[in-house]
Every structure is written in structure tokens, then in C-alpha cells.
mmCIF file of C-alpha atoms and ligand atoms in Angstrom:
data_model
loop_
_atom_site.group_PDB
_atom_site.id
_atom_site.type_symbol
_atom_site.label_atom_id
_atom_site.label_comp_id
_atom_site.label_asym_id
_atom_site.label_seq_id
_atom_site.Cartn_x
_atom_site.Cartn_y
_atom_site.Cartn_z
ATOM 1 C CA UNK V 7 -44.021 -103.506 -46.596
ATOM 2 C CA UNK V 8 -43.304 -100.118 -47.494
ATOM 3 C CA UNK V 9 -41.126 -98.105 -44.912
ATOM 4 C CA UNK V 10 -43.361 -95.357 -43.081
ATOM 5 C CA UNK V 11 -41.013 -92.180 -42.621
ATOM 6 C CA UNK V 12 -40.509 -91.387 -39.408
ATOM 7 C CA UNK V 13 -43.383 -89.132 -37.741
ATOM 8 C CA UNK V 14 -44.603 -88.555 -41.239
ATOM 9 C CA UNK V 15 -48.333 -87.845 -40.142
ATOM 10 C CA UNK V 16 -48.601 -89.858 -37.709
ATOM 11 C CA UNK V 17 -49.785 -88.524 -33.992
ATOM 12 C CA UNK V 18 -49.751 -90.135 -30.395
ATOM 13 C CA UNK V 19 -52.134 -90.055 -27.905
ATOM 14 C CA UNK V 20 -51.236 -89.604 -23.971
ATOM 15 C CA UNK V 21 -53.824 -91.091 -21.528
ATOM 16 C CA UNK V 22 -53.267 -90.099 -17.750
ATOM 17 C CA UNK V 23 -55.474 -91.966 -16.096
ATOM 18 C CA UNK V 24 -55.525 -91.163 -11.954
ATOM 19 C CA UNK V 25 -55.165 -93.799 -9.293
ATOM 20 C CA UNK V 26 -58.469 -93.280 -7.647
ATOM 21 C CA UNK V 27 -60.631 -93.734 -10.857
ATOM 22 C CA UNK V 28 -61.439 -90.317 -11.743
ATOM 23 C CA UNK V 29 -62.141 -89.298 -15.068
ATOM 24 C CA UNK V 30 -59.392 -89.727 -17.500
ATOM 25 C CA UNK V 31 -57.401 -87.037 -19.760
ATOM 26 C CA UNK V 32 -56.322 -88.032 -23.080
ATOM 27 C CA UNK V 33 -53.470 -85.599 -24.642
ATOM 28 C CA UNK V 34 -53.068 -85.488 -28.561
ATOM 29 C CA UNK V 35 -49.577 -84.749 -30.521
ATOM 30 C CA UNK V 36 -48.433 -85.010 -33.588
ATOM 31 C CA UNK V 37 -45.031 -86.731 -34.106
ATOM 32 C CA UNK V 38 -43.749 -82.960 -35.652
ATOM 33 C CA UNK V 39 -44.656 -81.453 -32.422
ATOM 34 C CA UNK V 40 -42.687 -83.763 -30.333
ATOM 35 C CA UNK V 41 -39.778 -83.871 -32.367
ATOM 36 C CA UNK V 42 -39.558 -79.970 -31.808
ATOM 37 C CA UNK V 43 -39.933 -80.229 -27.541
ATOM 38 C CA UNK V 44 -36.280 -80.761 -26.741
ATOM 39 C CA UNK V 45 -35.227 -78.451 -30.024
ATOM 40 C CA UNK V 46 -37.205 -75.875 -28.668
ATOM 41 C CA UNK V 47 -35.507 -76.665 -24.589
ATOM 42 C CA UNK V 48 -32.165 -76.782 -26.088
ATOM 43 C CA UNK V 49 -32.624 -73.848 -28.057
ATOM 44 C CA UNK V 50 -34.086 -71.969 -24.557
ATOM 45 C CA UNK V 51 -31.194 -73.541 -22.367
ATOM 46 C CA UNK V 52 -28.801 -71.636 -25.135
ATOM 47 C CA UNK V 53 -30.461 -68.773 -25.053
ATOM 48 C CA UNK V 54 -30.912 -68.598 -21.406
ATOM 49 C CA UNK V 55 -27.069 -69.128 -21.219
ATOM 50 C CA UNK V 56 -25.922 -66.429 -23.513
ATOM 51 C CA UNK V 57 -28.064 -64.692 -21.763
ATOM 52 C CA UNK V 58 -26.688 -65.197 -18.547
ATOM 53 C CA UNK V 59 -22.720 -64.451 -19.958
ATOM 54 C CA UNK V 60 -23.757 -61.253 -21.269
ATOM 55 C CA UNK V 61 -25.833 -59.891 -18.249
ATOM 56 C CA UNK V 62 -22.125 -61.456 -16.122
ATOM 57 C CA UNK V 63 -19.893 -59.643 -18.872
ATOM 58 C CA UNK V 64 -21.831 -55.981 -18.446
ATOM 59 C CA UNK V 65 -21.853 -56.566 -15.076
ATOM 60 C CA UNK V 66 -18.115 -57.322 -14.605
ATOM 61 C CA UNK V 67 -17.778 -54.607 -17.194
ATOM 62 C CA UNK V 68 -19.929 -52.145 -14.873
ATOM 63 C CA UNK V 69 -17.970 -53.004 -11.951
ATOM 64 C CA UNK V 70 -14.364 -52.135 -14.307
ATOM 65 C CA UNK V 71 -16.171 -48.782 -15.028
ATOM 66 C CA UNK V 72 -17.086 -48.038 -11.329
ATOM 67 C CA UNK V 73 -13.768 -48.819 -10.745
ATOM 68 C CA UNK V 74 -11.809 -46.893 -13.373
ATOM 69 C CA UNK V 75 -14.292 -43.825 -12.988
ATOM 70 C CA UNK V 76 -13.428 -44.017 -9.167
ATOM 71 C CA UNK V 77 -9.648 -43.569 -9.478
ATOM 72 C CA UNK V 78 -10.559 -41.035 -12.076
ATOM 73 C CA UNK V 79 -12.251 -38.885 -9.924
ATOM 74 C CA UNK V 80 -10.087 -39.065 -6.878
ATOM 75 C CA UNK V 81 -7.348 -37.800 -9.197
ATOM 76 C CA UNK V 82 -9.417 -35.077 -10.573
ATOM 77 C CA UNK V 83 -10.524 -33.880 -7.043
ATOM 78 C CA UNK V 84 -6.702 -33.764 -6.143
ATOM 79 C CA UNK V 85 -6.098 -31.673 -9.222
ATOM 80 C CA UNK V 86 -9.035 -29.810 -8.628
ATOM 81 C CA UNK V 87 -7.836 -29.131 -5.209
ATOM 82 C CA UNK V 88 -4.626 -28.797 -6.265
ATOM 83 C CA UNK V 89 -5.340 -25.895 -9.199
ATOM 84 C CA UNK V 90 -7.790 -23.965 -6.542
ATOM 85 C CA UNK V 91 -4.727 -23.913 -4.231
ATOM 86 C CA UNK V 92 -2.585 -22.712 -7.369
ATOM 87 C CA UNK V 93 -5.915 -20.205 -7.804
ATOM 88 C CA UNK V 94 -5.856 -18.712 -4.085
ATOM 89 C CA UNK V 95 -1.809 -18.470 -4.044
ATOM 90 C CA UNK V 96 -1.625 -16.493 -7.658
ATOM 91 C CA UNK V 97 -4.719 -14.631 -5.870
ATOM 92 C CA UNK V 98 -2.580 -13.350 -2.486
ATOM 93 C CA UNK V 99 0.550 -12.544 -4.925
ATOM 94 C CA UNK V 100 -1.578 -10.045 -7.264
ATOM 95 C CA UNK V 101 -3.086 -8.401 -3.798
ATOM 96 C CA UNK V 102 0.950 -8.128 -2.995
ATOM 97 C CA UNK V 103 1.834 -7.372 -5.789
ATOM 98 C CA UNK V 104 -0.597 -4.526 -5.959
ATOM 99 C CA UNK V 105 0.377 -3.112 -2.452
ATOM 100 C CA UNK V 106 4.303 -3.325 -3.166
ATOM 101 C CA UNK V 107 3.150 -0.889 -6.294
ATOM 102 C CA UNK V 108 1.456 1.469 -3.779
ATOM 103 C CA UNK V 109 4.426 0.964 -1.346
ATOM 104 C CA UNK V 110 7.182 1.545 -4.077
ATOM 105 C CA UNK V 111 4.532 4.953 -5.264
ATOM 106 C CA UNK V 112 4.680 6.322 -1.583
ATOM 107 C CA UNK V 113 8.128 6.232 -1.699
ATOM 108 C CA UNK V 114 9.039 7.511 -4.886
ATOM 109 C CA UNK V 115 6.681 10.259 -3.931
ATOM 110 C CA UNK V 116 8.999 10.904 -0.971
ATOM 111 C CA UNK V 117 11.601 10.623 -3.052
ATOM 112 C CA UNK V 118 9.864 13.431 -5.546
ATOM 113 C CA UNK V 119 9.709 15.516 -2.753
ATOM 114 C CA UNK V 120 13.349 15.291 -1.621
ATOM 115 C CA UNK V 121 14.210 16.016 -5.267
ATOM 116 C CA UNK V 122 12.059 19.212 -4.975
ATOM 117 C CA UNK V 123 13.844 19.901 -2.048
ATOM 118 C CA UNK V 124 16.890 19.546 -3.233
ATOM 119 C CA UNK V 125 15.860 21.707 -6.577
ATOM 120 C CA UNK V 126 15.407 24.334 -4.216
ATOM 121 C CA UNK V 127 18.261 24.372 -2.731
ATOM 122 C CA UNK V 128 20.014 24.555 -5.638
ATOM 123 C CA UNK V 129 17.812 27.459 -7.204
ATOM 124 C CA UNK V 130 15.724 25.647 -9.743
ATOM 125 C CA UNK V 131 12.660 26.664 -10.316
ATOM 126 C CA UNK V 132 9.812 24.558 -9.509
ATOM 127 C CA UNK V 133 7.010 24.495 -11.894
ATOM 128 C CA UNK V 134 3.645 25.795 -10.086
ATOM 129 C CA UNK V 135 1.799 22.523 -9.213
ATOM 130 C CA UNK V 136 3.877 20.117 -8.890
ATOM 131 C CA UNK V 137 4.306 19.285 -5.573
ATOM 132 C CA UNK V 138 2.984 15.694 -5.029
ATOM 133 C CA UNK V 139 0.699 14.755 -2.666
ATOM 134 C CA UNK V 140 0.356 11.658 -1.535
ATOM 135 C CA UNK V 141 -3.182 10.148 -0.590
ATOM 136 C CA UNK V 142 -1.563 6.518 0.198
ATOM 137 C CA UNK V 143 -3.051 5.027 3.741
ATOM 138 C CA UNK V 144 -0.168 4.850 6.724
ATOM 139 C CA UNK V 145 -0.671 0.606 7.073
ATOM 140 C CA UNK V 146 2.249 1.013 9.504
ATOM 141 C CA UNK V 147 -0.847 2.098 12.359
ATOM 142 C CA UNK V 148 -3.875 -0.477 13.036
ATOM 143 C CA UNK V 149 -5.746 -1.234 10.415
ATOM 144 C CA UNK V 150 -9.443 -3.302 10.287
ATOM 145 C CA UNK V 151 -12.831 -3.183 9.077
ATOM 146 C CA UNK V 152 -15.207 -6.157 8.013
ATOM 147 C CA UNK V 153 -14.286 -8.837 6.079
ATOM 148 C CA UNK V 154 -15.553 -9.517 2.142
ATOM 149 C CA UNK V 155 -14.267 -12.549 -0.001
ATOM 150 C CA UNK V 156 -13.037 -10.279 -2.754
ATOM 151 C CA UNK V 157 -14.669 -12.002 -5.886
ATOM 152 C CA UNK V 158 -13.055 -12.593 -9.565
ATOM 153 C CA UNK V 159 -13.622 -9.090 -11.347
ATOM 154 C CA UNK V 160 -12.263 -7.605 -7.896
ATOM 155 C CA UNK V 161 -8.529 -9.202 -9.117
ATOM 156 C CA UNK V 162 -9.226 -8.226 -12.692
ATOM 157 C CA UNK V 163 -9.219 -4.601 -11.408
ATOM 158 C CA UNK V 164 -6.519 -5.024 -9.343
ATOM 159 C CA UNK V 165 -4.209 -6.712 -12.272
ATOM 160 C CA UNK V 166 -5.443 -3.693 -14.670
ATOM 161 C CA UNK V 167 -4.897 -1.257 -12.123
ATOM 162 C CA UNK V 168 -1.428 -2.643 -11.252
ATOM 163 C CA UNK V 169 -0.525 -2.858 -14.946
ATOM 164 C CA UNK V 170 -1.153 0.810 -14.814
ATOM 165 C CA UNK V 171 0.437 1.602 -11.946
ATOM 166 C CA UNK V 172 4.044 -0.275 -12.589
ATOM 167 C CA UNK V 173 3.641 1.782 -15.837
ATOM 168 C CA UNK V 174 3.086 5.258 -14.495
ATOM 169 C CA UNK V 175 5.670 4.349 -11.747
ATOM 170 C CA UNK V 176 8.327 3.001 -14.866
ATOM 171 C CA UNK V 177 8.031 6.912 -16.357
ATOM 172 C CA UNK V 178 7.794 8.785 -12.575
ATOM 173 C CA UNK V 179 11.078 6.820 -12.301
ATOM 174 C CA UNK V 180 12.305 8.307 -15.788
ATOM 175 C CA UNK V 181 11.197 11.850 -14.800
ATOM 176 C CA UNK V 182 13.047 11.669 -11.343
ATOM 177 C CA UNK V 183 16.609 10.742 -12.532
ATOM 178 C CA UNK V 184 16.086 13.728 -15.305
ATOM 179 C CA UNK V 185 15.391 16.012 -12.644
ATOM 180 C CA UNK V 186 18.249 14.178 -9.822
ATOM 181 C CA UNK V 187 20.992 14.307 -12.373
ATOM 182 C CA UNK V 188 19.679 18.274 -13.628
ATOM 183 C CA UNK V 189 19.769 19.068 -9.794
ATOM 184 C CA UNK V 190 23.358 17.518 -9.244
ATOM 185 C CA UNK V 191 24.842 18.923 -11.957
ATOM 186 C CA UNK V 192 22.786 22.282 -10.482
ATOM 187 C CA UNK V 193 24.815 21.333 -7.216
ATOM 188 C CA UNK V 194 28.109 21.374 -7.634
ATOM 189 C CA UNK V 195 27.819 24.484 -9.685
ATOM 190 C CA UNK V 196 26.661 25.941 -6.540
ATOM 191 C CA UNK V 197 29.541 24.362 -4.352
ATOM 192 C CA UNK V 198 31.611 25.544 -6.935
ATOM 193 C CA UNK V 199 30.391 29.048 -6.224
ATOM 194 C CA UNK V 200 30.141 28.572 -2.584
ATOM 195 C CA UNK V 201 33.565 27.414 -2.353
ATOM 196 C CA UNK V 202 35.779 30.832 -3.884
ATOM 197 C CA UNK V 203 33.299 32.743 -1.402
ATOM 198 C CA UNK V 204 33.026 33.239 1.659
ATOM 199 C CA UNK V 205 30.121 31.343 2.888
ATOM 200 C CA UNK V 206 31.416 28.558 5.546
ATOM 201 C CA UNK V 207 31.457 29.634 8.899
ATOM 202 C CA UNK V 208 34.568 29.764 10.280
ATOM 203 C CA UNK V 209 33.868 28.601 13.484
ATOM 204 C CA UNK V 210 31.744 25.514 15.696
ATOM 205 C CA UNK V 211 29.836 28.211 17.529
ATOM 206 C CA UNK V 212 27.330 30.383 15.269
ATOM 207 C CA UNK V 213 26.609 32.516 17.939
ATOM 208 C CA UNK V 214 27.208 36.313 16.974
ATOM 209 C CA UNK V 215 28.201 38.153 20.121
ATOM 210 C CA UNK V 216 28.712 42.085 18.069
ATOM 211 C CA UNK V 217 27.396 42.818 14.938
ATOM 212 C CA UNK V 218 28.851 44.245 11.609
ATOM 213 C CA UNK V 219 28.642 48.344 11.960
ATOM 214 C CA UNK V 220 27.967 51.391 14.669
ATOM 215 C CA UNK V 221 28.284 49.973 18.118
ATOM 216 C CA UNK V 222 29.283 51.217 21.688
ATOM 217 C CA UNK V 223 32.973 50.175 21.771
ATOM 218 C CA UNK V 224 33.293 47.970 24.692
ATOM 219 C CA UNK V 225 37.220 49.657 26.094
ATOM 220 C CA UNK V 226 35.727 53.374 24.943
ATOM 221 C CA UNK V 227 32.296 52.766 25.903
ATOM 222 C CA UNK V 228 32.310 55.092 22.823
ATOM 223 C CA UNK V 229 29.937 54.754 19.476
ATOM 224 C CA UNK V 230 32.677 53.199 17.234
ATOM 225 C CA UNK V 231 32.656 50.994 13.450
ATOM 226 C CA UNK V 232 33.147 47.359 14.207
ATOM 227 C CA UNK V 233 33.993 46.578 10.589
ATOM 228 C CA UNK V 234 33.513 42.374 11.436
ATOM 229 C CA UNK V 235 30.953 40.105 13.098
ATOM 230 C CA UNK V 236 32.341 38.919 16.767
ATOM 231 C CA UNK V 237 31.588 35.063 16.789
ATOM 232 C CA UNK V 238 31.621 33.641 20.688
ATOM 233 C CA UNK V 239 33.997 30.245 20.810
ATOM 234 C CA UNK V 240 35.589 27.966 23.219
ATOM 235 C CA UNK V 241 39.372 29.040 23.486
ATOM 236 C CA UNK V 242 41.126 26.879 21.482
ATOM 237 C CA UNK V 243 38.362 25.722 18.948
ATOM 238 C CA UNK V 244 39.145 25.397 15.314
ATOM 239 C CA UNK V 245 38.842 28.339 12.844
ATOM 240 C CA UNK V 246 38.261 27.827 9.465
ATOM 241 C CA UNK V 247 38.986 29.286 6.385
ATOM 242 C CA UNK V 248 35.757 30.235 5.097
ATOM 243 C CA UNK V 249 36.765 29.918 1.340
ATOM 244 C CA UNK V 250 39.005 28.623 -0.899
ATOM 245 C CA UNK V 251 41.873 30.724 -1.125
ATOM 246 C CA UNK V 252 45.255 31.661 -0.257
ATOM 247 C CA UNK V 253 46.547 33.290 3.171
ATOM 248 C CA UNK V 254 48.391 36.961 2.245
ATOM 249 C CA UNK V 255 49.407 37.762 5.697
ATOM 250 C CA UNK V 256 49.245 36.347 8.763
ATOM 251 C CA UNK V 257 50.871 38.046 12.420
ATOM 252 C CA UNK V 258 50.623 39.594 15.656
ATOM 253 C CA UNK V 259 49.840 43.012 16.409
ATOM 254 C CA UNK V 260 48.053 44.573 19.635
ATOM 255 C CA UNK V 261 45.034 45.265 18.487
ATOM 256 C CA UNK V 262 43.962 42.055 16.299
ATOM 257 C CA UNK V 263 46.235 39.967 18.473
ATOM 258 C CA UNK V 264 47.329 36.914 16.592
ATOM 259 C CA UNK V 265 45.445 37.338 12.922
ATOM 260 C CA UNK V 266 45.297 35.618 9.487
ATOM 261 C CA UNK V 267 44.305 37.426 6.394
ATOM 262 C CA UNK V 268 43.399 35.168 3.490
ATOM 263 C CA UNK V 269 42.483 36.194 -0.427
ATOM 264 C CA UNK V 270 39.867 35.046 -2.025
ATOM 265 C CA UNK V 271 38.499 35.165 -5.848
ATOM 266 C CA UNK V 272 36.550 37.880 -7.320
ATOM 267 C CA UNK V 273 38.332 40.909 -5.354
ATOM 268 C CA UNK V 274 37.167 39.232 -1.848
ATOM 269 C CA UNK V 275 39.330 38.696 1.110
ATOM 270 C CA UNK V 276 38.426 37.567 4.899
ATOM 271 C CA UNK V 277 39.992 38.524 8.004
ATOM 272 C CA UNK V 278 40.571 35.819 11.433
ATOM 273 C CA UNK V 279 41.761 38.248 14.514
ATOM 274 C CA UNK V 280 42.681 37.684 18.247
ATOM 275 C CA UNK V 281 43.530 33.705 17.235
ATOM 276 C CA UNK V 282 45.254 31.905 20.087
ATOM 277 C CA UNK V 283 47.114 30.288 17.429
ATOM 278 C CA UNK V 284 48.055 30.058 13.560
ATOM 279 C CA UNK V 285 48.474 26.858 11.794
ATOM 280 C CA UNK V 286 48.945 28.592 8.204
ATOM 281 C CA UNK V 287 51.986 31.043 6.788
ATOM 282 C CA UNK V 288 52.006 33.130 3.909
ATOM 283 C CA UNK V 289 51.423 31.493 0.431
ATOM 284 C CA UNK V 290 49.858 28.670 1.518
ATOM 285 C CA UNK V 291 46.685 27.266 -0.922
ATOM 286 C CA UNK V 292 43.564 26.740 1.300
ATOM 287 C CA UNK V 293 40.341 24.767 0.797
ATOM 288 C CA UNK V 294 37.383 26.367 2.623
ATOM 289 C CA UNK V 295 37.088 24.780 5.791
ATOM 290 C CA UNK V 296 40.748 24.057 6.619
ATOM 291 C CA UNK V 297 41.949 25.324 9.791
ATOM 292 C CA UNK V 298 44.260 28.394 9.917
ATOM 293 C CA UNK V 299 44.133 28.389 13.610
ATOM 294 C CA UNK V 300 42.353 28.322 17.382
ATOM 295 C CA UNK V 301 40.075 30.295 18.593
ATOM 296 C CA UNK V 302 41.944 32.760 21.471
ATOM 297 C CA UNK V 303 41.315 36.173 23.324
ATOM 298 C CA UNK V 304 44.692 37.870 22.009
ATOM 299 C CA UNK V 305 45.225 41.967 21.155
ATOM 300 C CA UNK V 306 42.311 43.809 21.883
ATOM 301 C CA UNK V 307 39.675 41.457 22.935
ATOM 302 C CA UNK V 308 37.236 40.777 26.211
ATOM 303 C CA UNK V 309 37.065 36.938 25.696
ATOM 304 C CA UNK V 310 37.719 33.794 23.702
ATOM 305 C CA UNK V 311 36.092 35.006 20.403
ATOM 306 C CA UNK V 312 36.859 35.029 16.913
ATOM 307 C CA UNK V 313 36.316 38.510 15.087
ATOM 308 C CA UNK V 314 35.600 38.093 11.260
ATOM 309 C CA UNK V 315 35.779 40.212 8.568
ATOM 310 C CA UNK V 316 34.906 40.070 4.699
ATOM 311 C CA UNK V 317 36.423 42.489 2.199
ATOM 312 C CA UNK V 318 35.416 43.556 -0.956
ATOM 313 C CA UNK V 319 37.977 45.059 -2.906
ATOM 314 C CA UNK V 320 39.120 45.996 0.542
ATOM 315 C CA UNK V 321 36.280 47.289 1.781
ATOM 316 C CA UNK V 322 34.816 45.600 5.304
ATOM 317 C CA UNK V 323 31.292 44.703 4.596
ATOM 318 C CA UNK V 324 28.752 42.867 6.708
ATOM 319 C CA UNK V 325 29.571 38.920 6.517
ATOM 320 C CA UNK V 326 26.212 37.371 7.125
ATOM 321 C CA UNK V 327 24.941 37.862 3.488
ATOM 322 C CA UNK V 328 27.541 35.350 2.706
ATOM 323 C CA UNK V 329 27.317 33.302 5.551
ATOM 324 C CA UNK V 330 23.680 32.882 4.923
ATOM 325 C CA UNK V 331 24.443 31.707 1.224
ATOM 326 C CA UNK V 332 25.239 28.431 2.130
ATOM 327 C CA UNK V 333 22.992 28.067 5.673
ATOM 328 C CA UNK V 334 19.736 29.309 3.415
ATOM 329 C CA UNK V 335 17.938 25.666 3.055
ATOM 330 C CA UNK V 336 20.777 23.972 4.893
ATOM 331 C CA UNK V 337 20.647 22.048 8.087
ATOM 332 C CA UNK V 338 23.010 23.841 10.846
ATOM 333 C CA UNK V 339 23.949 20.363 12.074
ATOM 334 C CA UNK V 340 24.689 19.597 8.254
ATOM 335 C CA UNK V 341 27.270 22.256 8.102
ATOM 336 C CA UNK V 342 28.451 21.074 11.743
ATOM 337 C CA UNK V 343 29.390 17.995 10.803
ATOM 338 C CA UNK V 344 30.947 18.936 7.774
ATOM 339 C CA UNK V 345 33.492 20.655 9.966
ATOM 340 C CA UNK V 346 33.918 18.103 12.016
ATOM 341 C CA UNK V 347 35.137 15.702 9.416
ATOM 342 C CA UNK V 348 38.015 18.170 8.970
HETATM 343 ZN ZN1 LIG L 4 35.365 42.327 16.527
#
């Protein structure tokens, strides 16, 4: 008998037939079909399972991403944090840095002005206008108001304007030490010339008790020339020698009293009467202010006093011209303890 392939054509019939004698149902299949049933469940379970690994992989794979994009973004926040910390610091040094520019400009202005000071003193010529003013707020008092979170393009200005002012400061710093080392130079031309003449006052006291010229002689009672200024003093105060020069003569007669007569440079000589005593002889090479001597009431006098006298060319003329030389623009207490260091 010849072999029959196996399902070739061939089909089966399923009869379910219930318990309690219902009506029957008869299924038809063909052997093809039933051949493919567990090919088709098999292929389903594999699919359903490489199903399930990939849906597990992206999962595990979401859960790495969670993970990793977690860590990321607690380290971004901390640099975040960390740069607008950076931000806010760099922020508070350009608002200092802006204020040490105005600080450093108020007191270069001050300094300006002390230069023009000193310019005058000297006798340079200041050019009309130049004075500087300064507008800059006093913070040292209270200060207040209401407060504004200064915004981005608020700094911007403040960097440009600082740029601008560290430059303008950089050439008002040039301009000063021009005019500071013109003004020194200035200066000790005119200690130079206020040295050889006689412009220190020879005494601690400035108080002028008789004047140069006419006055009512105070043993005559009598109009007579008092060819000196009378300077009140402590007896036994310094006396100095009011310019550089060299003593000619010094003695005792009745009417100076004790006296020291000292020459000077261009034709000028000065006179120190009614000393109590003389530290200096004939010959000797003064510097203005050294002492020649102590104040004293000797020869024809009414008091401790020193009476002072400034010739030119041997001539007695009035001494305050040249006195006021040196006090013109000078501090008294200047000139005071100039002495003092002596
Ligand atoms: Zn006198």
C-alpha cells in the first residue's frame, strides 16, 4: 500500500459532545492547520519573551539614565551655585573697586590743592581755572536711601567708568609730580634767597612793642628816630641770627648794652642790641637761625626786649618787609618750630 504523506490533505474532525445531551459541535481542521498551532505558540512565547527583555533592558536602561542625569544635575546646581557666588563676589570687587578710584580722586584732588598751595608760596603762577573742585560725597557722615538690586548694564557702566577713571587718575598723577618737582626746585631757590636775607625772626616772641621810625622816646619823652623794631621777649630767650652771614662786631656799650652786629650778602647787615648775653665773636660763619645770644634788658632799655635793626648799605631801614618775606603764606607755628629744633 502506498505510503500517505503525512497530513497531505487529509483533515480531522473534533466532536464535543456535552454530558447532558445537548446538541453536539463538530470542529473541522485540516492536518496543515494543526501542524502550524504550536509553531505559531512557540513562535508567540518567543516573541512575547524578547519582548519582555527589551521592555526590562529600556527599563533598567531608564533607571541608569535617571540615575546618571541625577548626579549630573546635582553637580551642575553646585557649579551653578558655585559660578553665581564667583558672579556676586567679582560684582562687590568692581563696586570697590570703583569707590577706591573715587577715594584715591578725592585725595589726589587734595593733594592738587596742596600743590597749588605750595606753588603759591613759592611764586608760581597759577593758571586762571585751575583750581579743582571736588564734587565727591563725604561717606565718612551717615549715609542711606532705598535699596535697588543694581542690574548687569549698571556694572558695565561702572567697569567703563572705572576704566576711565584709573586712566584720567594715571595722567592727574603725571601732571602732579611735573608740577611737585617744578615747585621744589621753585623752593629751595626761594630758601636760597631767604637764607642770605634777613627774613627769620630773630626771636620766639613776634610781638613788636616800638616800631621802625618817629616815636616819643621813652627816657626823653621826646619825638626821636628809632632806627629798629623793639621785639618784647622773655629775658633770657634765644636770639637768632636772622640770615646767613658772618658776625663783624659784637660788644658792650651803654646805650645798646650787650650787641651783635652781623653782615649779610648783597650790602645788608642786621643789628641784636641790649642782649643779656653773646654766644658768637667776631668772624664767626652763621646759618640763619643760630643763636648769637639771650634776650636781656642791658644799655639803654625799659625791659627784657630785643631791639633789631636791618641795614642797607648801612642805612637802618624798616625790618618787617623782610620779616614778612618768609611769614607771607607761612604758618607762624611753622616758623616756631623751626626755631625750636635749633
Ligand atoms: Zn629799640
Amino acid at each position: 500500500m502506498k505510503k500517505k504523506r503525512l497530513f497531505s490533505g487529509s483533515r480531522y474532525t473534533f466532536l464535543v459532545l456535552p454530558d447532558d445531551g445537548g446538541p453536539s459541535m463538530r470542529f473541522r481542521a485540516s492536518t496543515v492547520l494543526l501542524a502550524a498551532i504550536p509553531i505559531l505558540i512557540l513562535a508567540l512565547a518567543a516573541t512575547a519573551s524578547t519582548l519582555y527583555l527589551l521592555q526590562e533592558r529600556s527599563a533598567w536602561k531608564m533607571d541608569r539614565l535617571h540615575q546618571q542625569f541625577d548626579l549630573s544635575s546635582g553637580a551642575y546646581k553646585s557649579e551653578i551655585a558655585y559660578k553665581d557666588a564667583s558672579i556676586r563676589q567679582l560684582q562687590k570687587q568692581v563696586v570697590e573697586f570703583a569707590q577706591q578710584a573715587e577715594n584715591v580722586q578725592t585725595r589726589l584732588d587734595q593733594l592738587d590743592k596742596l600743590a597749588s598751595a605750595m606753588k603759591s608760596f613759592v611764586g608760581i603762577p597759577e593758571p586762571a581755572g585751575s583750581t579743582v573742585q571736588s564734587d565727591k560725597p563725604d561717606t565718612e557722615n551717615g549715609v542711606g536711601g532705598e535699596l535697588f538690586a543694581a542690574t548687569d548694564s549698571d556694572y558695565r557702566q561702572l567697569m567703563d567708568g572705572m576704566g576711565e577713571k584709573y586712566a584720567s587718575l594715571d595722567a592727574q598723577i603725571g601732571e602732579l609730580k611735573e608740577a611737585l618737582t617744578r615747585t621744589h626746585t621753585e623752593a629751595q631757590k626761594k630758601k636760597q634767597q631767604l637764607r642770605v636775607m634777613p627774613t627769620f625772626w630773630p626771636t620766639y616772641s613776634q610781638r613788636i612793642t616800638s616800631q621802625f621810625g618817629v616815636r616819643i622816646d621813652p627816657f626823653t619823652d621826646n619825638p626821636a628816630k628809632h632806627t629798629g623794631i623793639d621785639i618784647a621777649g622773655s629775658l633770657g630767650d634765644p636770639v637768632f641770627a636772622a640770615a646767613d652771614g658772618t658776625v663783624t662786631e659784637t660788644g658792650y656799650n651803654s646805650a645798646r648794652g650787650n650787641y651783635v652786629i652781623i653782615r649779610h650778602k648783597q650790602g645788608i647787615s642786621t643789628k641784636y642790641m641790649h642782649l643779656f648775653s653773646i654766644s658768637v665773636s667776631k668772624g664767626d660763619v652763621l646759618k640763619q637761625g643760630d643763636t648769637i645770644g639771650k634776650i636781656g634788658s642791658t644799655g639803654r632799655s625799659t625791659g627784657p626786649h630785643l631791639h633789631f635793626e636791618v641795614l642797607e648799605h648801612d642805612a637802618p631801614v624798616d625790618p618787617k618787609p623782610y620779616l614778612n618775606m618768609a611769614m607771607k603764606g607761612m604758618p607762624i607755628d611753622v616758623q616756631v618750630l623751626e626755631k625750636r629744633q635749633d
